[in-house]
Amino acid sequence: MPTAAPTEMISEDEARTQVLQAVRTSPSRSVALSQALDCFAAQDYFARLPLPAFDNSAMDGYAVVASSCQKGRPVRMIGEQPAGPDRKLRVSDGEAVRIFTGAPLPEGADAIVMQEDVMRHGTAIDVNVDVEAGEFVRRRGCDLAEGQMILARGERIRAATIALLASQGFAEVMVGGTVTAAVISTGDELVKSGQELQPGQIYDSNSVLLSALLLLCSVSARTVEHCRDDRQSLGDAIKRGMKNDVLIISGGVSVGEHDLVKDALLELGAKIEIWRVAIKPGKPFLFGWFESEKVYSAGETPGAPTGMMPVLHNCFIFGLPGNPVSAFVTFLQFVRPAILRMMGAKNLDLPQVPAKLAADLTNDGDRPHYIRGRLERGTFTPTGRQESHALFGLSQANALLRIAAGQSLKADEIVDIQIWD
Ligand code: AMP
Ligand code: MG
């Protein structure tokens, strides 16, 4: 017996809270560093080694005892230390070791003289500058101390993070689990790009939009399909899509006779937790889930016994309005944070920056309004028509400004902008 869908419109905050409470973090896994970009750390990591790991030279030059160097007094060269194995040389007063960037500092030496500041005569050098102890020496641990935290659980792994982990000898890193997703775009009016349009038809832009937005969350949609506005096709497409962790359906979630998604979901036993949210654009947003059992193989689930281990698996359903800007905004405000949480991220928000507003803006409506605009050199300028079908304006935008219901903002005011590009 299908349960009913909620009929009450809820606030944006309530919707986000409910979505984030419902979703679960996927089981963590170990990946090679080369595969870890944009994953989220599944545990804290600490430095195994100080950086630098030993005192070494910051220049190609000569390792000396600073106090024994005087301009015009020759210094005797006693050996050479390239980057690589420590030759265990020892420098005394009046002596120098030819040294190269990254090479271990010989015992007794406390400064490096750059080769540009030296005149060489066979096995002796004249130092042409004053030398101070510590010059051009990179001291052990001056960058990073052993035991210092280098990566916190939930933090996104960036190119520089990968380099830091590699510098510590980590070949693999524990990261949050993967998320599988399916996209269904609904609508009898939709035609795939590349095909001929008949009068009244439009090209399907949401399926590629949603696939691209998923990719920005490091999720590659497993299936992307178009579905007509009839119960049978919709039911069949949903059954295929619900094998994934996330099912995103565009269109057909509003109140018209051709909006069949909600009923099709209920008929298949979905639990619909949210339908209609006070957000503009995006009011018909729907959220729910299918509960089913998924079988993980032992290798897929860390700590699983040998053989197969059944794990309760939910497919989370996001029904996004068909208007492209509504689909875009609701993806960023609800789907993105949910996916990031599933992947083990700590920070679920879009990056926010302060910006100067280019024009007066008022929200006379009763829902918060996400204005699409362009942030350039610290100024936010709304782009194009602020209506939910206005794809061109969206394409010129790189940021969103949220104006609360009833709020008025003045030109030149400093406001917080959400960056998504
Ligand atoms: P719906 O939410 O199904 O009522 O659709 C609302 C509006 O969005 C209508 O003008 C649809 O033609 C349009 N629309 C729905 N799906 C798509 C899509 N995949 N690509 C572009 N426009 C769409
Ligand atoms: Mg439709």
Coordinates of C-alpha atoms and ligand atoms in Angstrom, one line a residue:
M1 CA 0.0 0.0 0.0
P2 CA 1.7 3.2 -1.1
T3 CA 2.2 5.8 1.6
A4 CA 1.2 9.4 0.9
A5 CA 3.6 12.2 0.0
P6 CA 3.8 15.2 2.3
T7 CA 1.7 18.2 1.1
E8 CA 3.1 20.9 3.3
M9 CA 5.7 23.2 1.8
I10 CA 8.7 23.3 4.2
S11 CA 11.5 25.9 4.6
E12 CA 14.8 25.5 2.7
D13 CA 16.7 25.0 6.0
E14 CA 14.3 22.2 7.1
A15 CA 14.6 20.5 3.7
R16 CA 18.4 20.6 3.8
T17 CA 18.4 19.3 7.4
Q18 CA 16.1 16.4 6.5
V19 CA 18.1 15.5 3.4
L20 CA 21.4 15.5 5.3
Q21 CA 19.9 13.5 8.2
A22 CA 18.6 10.9 5.8
V23 CA 21.7 10.2 3.8
R24 CA 24.5 7.9 5.0
T25 CA 28.2 8.0 4.5
S26 CA 29.3 5.3 2.1
P27 CA 31.9 2.8 3.4
S28 CA 35.4 4.1 3.2
R29 CA 38.1 2.6 1.0
S30 CA 41.8 2.7 0.3
V31 CA 43.0 4.3 -3.0
A32 CA 46.4 4.9 -4.5
L33 CA 47.5 8.5 -4.1
S34 CA 47.2 9.0 -7.9
Q35 CA 43.5 8.2 -7.6
A36 CA 42.8 10.4 -4.6
L37 CA 42.2 13.8 -6.1
D38 CA 38.9 15.4 -4.9
C39 CA 38.2 12.4 -2.6
F40 CA 37.6 13.1 1.1
A41 CA 40.0 11.8 3.8
A42 CA 38.3 9.0 5.8
Q43 CA 40.7 9.5 8.8
D44 CA 43.1 12.1 10.2
Y45 CA 46.7 11.8 8.9
F46 CA 49.8 12.9 10.9
A47 CA 53.4 13.5 9.7
R48 CA 55.6 10.5 9.9
L49 CA 58.6 12.5 9.0
P50 CA 59.6 16.1 9.7
L51 CA 60.0 18.3 6.6
P52 CA 62.7 18.7 5.6
A53 CA 63.7 15.4 7.0
F54 CA 67.4 16.5 7.5
D55 CA 69.3 19.8 7.3
N56 CA 70.1 20.5 3.7
S57 CA 71.3 23.1 1.3
A58 CA 68.9 25.6 -0.3
M59 CA 71.4 26.5 -3.1
D60 CA 74.1 25.2 -5.4
G61 CA 77.2 26.5 -3.6
Y62 CA 79.6 25.8 -0.8
A63 CA 79.0 24.5 2.7
V64 CA 81.2 26.4 5.2
V65 CA 81.7 27.4 8.8
A66 CA 80.3 30.9 8.7
S67 CA 82.6 32.3 11.5
S68 CA 85.7 31.2 9.7
C69 CA 84.9 33.0 6.4
Q70 CA 86.3 36.4 5.7
K71 CA 86.3 38.3 2.4
G72 CA 89.7 37.8 0.6
R73 CA 90.7 34.8 2.7
P74 CA 90.9 31.6 0.7
V75 CA 88.9 28.6 1.8
R76 CA 90.1 25.1 1.0
M77 CA 87.6 22.7 -0.7
I78 CA 87.7 19.2 0.8
G79 CA 85.0 17.4 -1.1
E80 CA 81.7 17.4 -2.8
Q81 CA 78.2 16.5 -1.6
P82 CA 75.5 16.2 -4.3
A83 CA 71.8 15.6 -3.5
G84 CA 71.4 12.0 -2.6
P85 CA 73.3 9.6 -0.2
D86 CA 75.0 11.4 2.7
R87 CA 78.8 11.1 2.1
K88 CA 79.4 11.9 5.8
L89 CA 81.9 14.7 5.1
R90 CA 83.1 17.0 7.8
V91 CA 83.8 20.7 7.5
S92 CA 86.2 22.6 9.8
D93 CA 87.3 26.2 10.0
G94 CA 88.7 27.4 6.7
E95 CA 87.2 24.5 4.7
A96 CA 84.4 24.1 2.3
V97 CA 82.4 21.3 0.7
R98 CA 81.0 21.8 -2.8
I99 CA 77.3 21.3 -2.3
F100 CA 74.1 21.2 -4.4
T101 CA 70.4 22.1 -3.7
G102 CA 68.8 19.5 -1.5
A103 CA 72.1 17.8 -0.5
P104 CA 72.6 17.0 3.2
L105 CA 74.5 19.6 5.1
P106 CA 78.0 18.2 6.1
E107 CA 78.8 18.0 9.7
G108 CA 80.4 21.1 11.1
A109 CA 79.0 23.4 8.3
D110 CA 76.5 26.0 9.4
A111 CA 76.0 28.1 6.2
I112 CA 76.0 27.8 2.4
V113 CA 77.6 30.4 0.2
M114 CA 75.9 30.7 -3.2
Q115 CA 78.2 29.7 -6.0
E116 CA 77.5 33.1 -7.6
D117 CA 79.3 34.7 -4.6
V118 CA 82.5 32.7 -4.9
M119 CA 85.6 32.8 -7.1
R120 CA 87.1 29.4 -7.6
H121 CA 90.8 28.7 -8.1
G122 CA 91.4 24.9 -8.4
T123 CA 90.7 23.4 -5.0
A124 CA 90.3 26.7 -3.2
I125 CA 87.6 29.4 -3.3
D126 CA 87.5 33.1 -2.4
V127 CA 84.3 34.1 -0.7
N128 CA 83.2 37.6 -1.9
V129 CA 80.5 38.2 0.6
D130 CA 79.9 38.3 4.4
V131 CA 78.6 34.9 5.6
E132 CA 76.2 34.5 8.4
A133 CA 75.4 31.2 10.2
G134 CA 72.2 29.6 8.9
E135 CA 72.3 31.2 5.5
F136 CA 70.7 29.1 2.8
V137 CA 70.4 26.2 5.1
R138 CA 67.0 24.4 5.3
R139 CA 66.8 23.1 8.9
R140 CA 65.2 19.8 9.7
G141 CA 61.5 20.2 10.6
C142 CA 61.3 23.9 9.8
D143 CA 58.4 23.3 7.5
L144 CA 56.6 20.5 9.2
A145 CA 57.1 18.8 12.6
E146 CA 56.9 15.0 13.0
G147 CA 53.5 14.1 14.4
Q148 CA 51.8 17.3 13.2
M149 CA 48.4 16.8 11.6
I150 CA 48.6 17.0 7.8
L151 CA 45.1 16.0 6.7
A152 CA 41.9 16.0 8.7
R153 CA 39.1 13.5 8.3
G154 CA 36.5 14.9 5.8
E155 CA 38.9 17.3 4.2
R156 CA 39.1 17.3 0.4
I157 CA 42.2 15.9 -1.1
R158 CA 43.8 18.5 -3.4
A159 CA 46.9 18.2 -5.7
A160 CA 49.0 19.8 -2.9
T161 CA 47.6 17.4 -0.3
I162 CA 48.6 14.5 -2.5
A163 CA 52.1 15.9 -2.8
L164 CA 52.3 16.2 1.0
L165 CA 51.1 12.7 1.6
A166 CA 53.7 11.4 -1.0
S167 CA 56.4 13.4 0.8
Q168 CA 55.5 11.3 3.9
G169 CA 55.9 8.0 2.1
F170 CA 52.2 7.2 1.9
A171 CA 51.4 5.3 -1.2
E172 CA 47.7 5.0 -0.5
V173 CA 45.1 7.0 1.5
M174 CA 41.8 6.0 3.1
V175 CA 39.0 8.0 1.6
G176 CA 35.2 8.2 1.7
G177 CA 33.2 5.8 -0.4
T178 CA 32.0 6.1 -3.9
V179 CA 28.5 7.2 -4.9
T180 CA 26.7 5.8 -7.9
A181 CA 24.0 7.9 -9.6
A182 CA 21.4 7.7 -12.3
V183 CA 19.7 10.6 -14.1
I184 CA 16.3 10.5 -15.7
S185 CA 14.9 13.5 -17.6
T186 CA 11.1 13.4 -18.1
G187 CA 9.0 15.2 -20.6
D188 CA 7.1 14.4 -23.8
E189 CA 8.4 17.7 -25.3
L190 CA 12.1 16.6 -25.0
V191 CA 14.3 15.6 -27.8
K192 CA 17.9 14.5 -27.6
S193 CA 20.4 17.0 -29.1
G194 CA 21.4 16.0 -32.6
Q195 CA 17.9 15.0 -33.6
E196 CA 15.4 17.2 -35.5
L197 CA 13.0 19.3 -33.5
Q198 CA 9.3 19.2 -34.4
P199 CA 7.1 22.2 -33.5
G200 CA 6.5 22.3 -29.8
Q201 CA 9.5 20.2 -28.9
I202 CA 12.7 21.4 -27.1
Y203 CA 16.1 19.9 -26.6
D204 CA 16.8 18.1 -23.4
S205 CA 19.3 20.2 -21.6
N206 CA 18.8 19.0 -18.0
S207 CA 20.3 15.5 -18.5
V208 CA 23.6 16.9 -19.6
L209 CA 23.4 19.7 -17.0
L210 CA 22.8 17.2 -14.2
S211 CA 25.5 14.9 -15.5
A212 CA 28.0 17.8 -15.5
L213 CA 27.0 18.9 -12.0
L214 CA 27.5 15.3 -10.8
L215 CA 30.9 15.3 -12.3
L216 CA 31.7 18.5 -10.4
C217 CA 31.0 16.3 -7.3
S218 CA 33.4 13.6 -8.7
V219 CA 30.4 11.3 -9.6
S220 CA 30.1 10.0 -13.1
A221 CA 26.4 9.2 -13.8
R222 CA 26.1 5.4 -14.5
T223 CA 23.0 5.9 -16.6
V224 CA 21.3 8.9 -18.2
E225 CA 18.0 8.3 -19.8
H226 CA 15.1 10.2 -21.1
C227 CA 11.6 9.1 -20.2
R228 CA 8.1 10.1 -21.6
D229 CA 5.4 11.4 -19.4
D230 CA 3.6 8.1 -18.9
R231 CA 3.4 5.9 -15.8
Q232 CA 4.6 2.7 -17.4
S233 CA 7.8 4.2 -18.9
L234 CA 8.4 6.2 -15.8
G235 CA 8.0 3.2 -13.5
D236 CA 10.4 1.2 -15.7
A237 CA 13.0 3.9 -15.7
I238 CA 12.8 4.4 -12.0
K239 CA 13.2 0.6 -11.4
R240 CA 16.4 0.7 -13.4
G241 CA 17.6 3.9 -11.7
M242 CA 16.9 2.7 -8.1
K243 CA 19.9 0.3 -8.3
N244 CA 22.1 3.3 -7.6
D245 CA 22.8 5.3 -4.4
V246 CA 21.3 8.4 -5.9
L247 CA 18.5 8.8 -8.5
I248 CA 18.0 12.2 -9.9
I249 CA 14.8 12.8 -11.8
S250 CA 14.2 16.1 -13.7
G251 CA 10.7 17.4 -14.5
G252 CA 7.3 16.0 -13.7
V253 CA 7.4 16.8 -10.0
S254 CA 5.0 19.8 -10.1
V255 CA 1.2 19.8 -9.8
G256 CA 0.1 19.4 -13.4
E257 CA -1.8 16.4 -14.8
H258 CA 1.4 15.4 -16.7
D259 CA 3.5 15.5 -13.5
L260 CA 3.6 11.8 -12.7
V261 CA 6.9 11.3 -10.9
K262 CA 5.6 11.5 -7.4
D263 CA 2.8 9.0 -7.9
A264 CA 5.1 6.6 -9.9
L265 CA 7.5 6.7 -7.0
L266 CA 4.8 6.1 -4.4
E267 CA 3.5 3.2 -6.4
L268 CA 6.9 1.6 -6.4
G269 CA 7.0 1.9 -2.6
A270 CA 9.2 5.0 -2.2
K271 CA 9.2 6.9 1.0
I272 CA 8.7 10.5 0.0
E273 CA 9.9 12.8 2.8
I274 CA 9.8 16.2 1.1
W275 CA 7.7 17.6 -1.6
R276 CA 7.7 21.4 -2.2
V277 CA 10.2 23.7 -0.5
A278 CA 10.1 27.4 0.0
I279 CA 12.9 28.2 -2.5
K280 CA 12.9 30.2 -5.7
P281 CA 13.5 28.8 -8.2
G282 CA 12.8 25.2 -7.3
K283 CA 9.6 25.0 -5.3
P284 CA 8.4 21.6 -6.5
F285 CA 11.6 19.9 -5.2
L286 CA 11.0 16.3 -4.0
F287 CA 13.2 14.1 -1.8
G288 CA 12.7 10.5 -0.7
W289 CA 14.2 7.1 -0.9
F290 CA 13.8 3.4 -1.7
E291 CA 15.0 0.9 0.9
S292 CA 16.3 -2.3 -0.5
E293 CA 19.1 -4.7 0.1
K294 CA 22.4 -4.5 -1.7
V295 CA 25.0 -7.2 -1.5
Y296 CA 28.6 -6.0 -1.1
S297 CA 31.4 -8.4 -1.8
A298 CA 33.9 -8.8 1.0
G299 CA 36.5 -6.8 -0.9
E300 CA 34.2 -3.9 -1.3
T301 CA 33.4 -3.5 2.4
P302 CA 36.4 -2.9 4.6
G303 CA 36.4 -5.4 7.5
A304 CA 33.8 -7.6 5.9
P305 CA 34.2 -11.4 6.5
T306 CA 35.1 -13.5 3.5
G307 CA 32.1 -14.3 1.3
M308 CA 29.3 -12.0 0.7
M309 CA 27.9 -9.6 3.3
P310 CA 24.4 -8.1 2.9
V311 CA 24.2 -4.4 3.7
L312 CA 21.0 -2.4 3.9
H313 CA 21.1 0.0 0.9
N314 CA 19.0 3.0 0.3
C315 CA 18.6 4.7 -3.0
F316 CA 18.0 8.4 -2.4
I317 CA 15.7 10.1 -4.8
F318 CA 15.9 13.8 -5.8
G319 CA 13.0 15.0 -7.9
L320 CA 14.1 18.3 -9.4
P321 CA 11.8 20.7 -11.3
G322 CA 12.2 20.7 -15.1
N323 CA 13.0 24.3 -15.6
P324 CA 16.7 24.3 -16.1
V325 CA 17.5 27.0 -13.5
S326 CA 15.3 25.4 -10.9
A327 CA 17.1 22.0 -11.6
F328 CA 20.5 23.8 -11.3
V329 CA 19.7 25.7 -8.0
T330 CA 18.1 22.7 -6.3
F331 CA 21.0 20.5 -7.3
L332 CA 23.5 22.9 -5.7
Q333 CA 21.4 23.5 -2.6
F334 CA 20.2 19.9 -1.8
V335 CA 21.8 17.3 -4.0
R336 CA 25.4 18.5 -3.9
P337 CA 25.6 18.6 0.0
A338 CA 23.9 15.2 0.2
I339 CA 26.4 13.6 -2.2
L340 CA 29.3 15.3 -0.5
R341 CA 28.1 13.9 2.9
M342 CA 27.8 10.4 1.3
M343 CA 31.4 10.7 0.1
G344 CA 32.6 11.7 3.6
A345 CA 33.1 15.4 3.2
K346 CA 33.2 17.7 6.2
N347 CA 32.3 20.9 4.5
L348 CA 29.1 20.7 2.5
D349 CA 28.6 24.3 1.6
L350 CA 29.5 26.0 -1.6
P351 CA 32.4 28.4 -1.1
Q352 CA 31.2 31.8 0.1
V353 CA 32.9 35.2 -0.5
P354 CA 32.0 38.7 0.2
A355 CA 31.2 40.9 -2.9
K356 CA 30.0 44.3 -3.7
L357 CA 26.5 44.4 -5.2
A358 CA 26.3 46.1 -8.6
A359 CA 22.6 47.0 -8.4
D360 CA 19.7 47.4 -6.0
L361 CA 17.8 44.1 -5.5
T362 CA 14.6 43.4 -3.7
N363 CA 12.8 40.1 -3.0
D364 CA 9.1 40.9 -2.8
G365 CA 8.2 37.2 -2.7
D366 CA 7.6 34.8 0.2
R367 CA 10.5 32.5 -0.6
P368 CA 14.3 33.0 -0.6
H369 CA 15.4 33.9 -4.1
Y370 CA 18.7 32.7 -5.6
I371 CA 19.9 35.4 -8.0
R372 CA 22.2 34.2 -10.7
G373 CA 25.1 36.5 -11.4
R374 CA 28.7 37.1 -12.3
L375 CA 31.3 37.7 -9.7
E376 CA 34.2 39.7 -11.2
R377 CA 36.9 41.6 -9.4
G378 CA 34.9 41.6 -6.2
T379 CA 31.6 42.8 -7.7
F380 CA 28.5 40.7 -8.2
T381 CA 26.3 41.6 -11.2
P382 CA 23.0 39.7 -11.9
T383 CA 23.0 38.1 -15.3
G384 CA 20.0 38.0 -17.6
R385 CA 16.4 37.3 -16.7
Q386 CA 15.9 36.0 -13.2
E387 CA 13.3 33.4 -14.3
S388 CA 13.5 29.7 -13.9
H389 CA 13.6 29.0 -17.6
A390 CA 16.3 31.6 -18.4
L391 CA 19.2 29.4 -19.3
F392 CA 21.2 32.0 -21.1
G393 CA 21.5 34.2 -18.0
L394 CA 22.5 31.2 -16.0
S395 CA 25.2 30.3 -18.6
Q396 CA 26.7 33.8 -18.0
A397 CA 26.7 33.4 -14.2
N398 CA 29.4 32.0 -12.0
A399 CA 27.8 32.7 -8.6
L400 CA 24.6 32.8 -6.7
L401 CA 23.2 35.4 -4.3
R402 CA 20.6 34.4 -1.8
I403 CA 18.1 37.1 -1.0
A404 CA 15.7 36.2 1.9
A405 CA 12.0 36.7 1.5
G406 CA 11.1 40.4 1.9
Q407 CA 14.8 41.5 1.9
S408 CA 16.0 44.6 0.1
L409 CA 19.7 45.1 -0.9
K410 CA 21.3 48.3 -2.1
A411 CA 23.9 48.8 -4.8
D412 CA 27.5 48.9 -3.3
E413 CA 26.4 46.9 -0.3
I414 CA 28.7 44.0 0.6
V415 CA 26.9 40.7 0.4
D416 CA 27.9 37.0 0.7
I417 CA 28.0 35.2 -2.6
Q418 CA 28.1 31.5 -3.3
I419 CA 30.6 30.4 -5.9
W420 CA 30.0 27.4 -7.9
D421 CA 32.3 27.7 -10.9
Ligands
AMP1 P1 8.1 20.3 -15.6 O1 8.9 20.4 -14.3 O2 8.2 18.9 -16.2 O3 6.7 20.8 -15.5 O4 8.9 21.2 -16.6 C1 8.9 22.6 -16.4 C2 9.6 23.3 -17.6 O5 10.9 22.8 -17.8 C3 8.9 23.1 -18.9 O6 8.9 24.3 -19.7 C4 9.7 22.0 -19.6 O7 9.6 22.0 -21.0 C5 11.1 22.3 -19.1 N1 11.9 21.1 -19.1 C6 11.6 20.0 -18.5 N2 12.6 19.1 -18.6 C7 13.5 19.7 -19.3 C8 14.8 19.3 -19.8 N3 15.3 18.0 -19.5 N4 15.5 20.2 -20.5 C9 15.1 21.4 -20.7 N5 13.9 21.8 -20.3 C10 13.1 21.0 -19.6
MG2 MG 7.3 17.9 -17.7

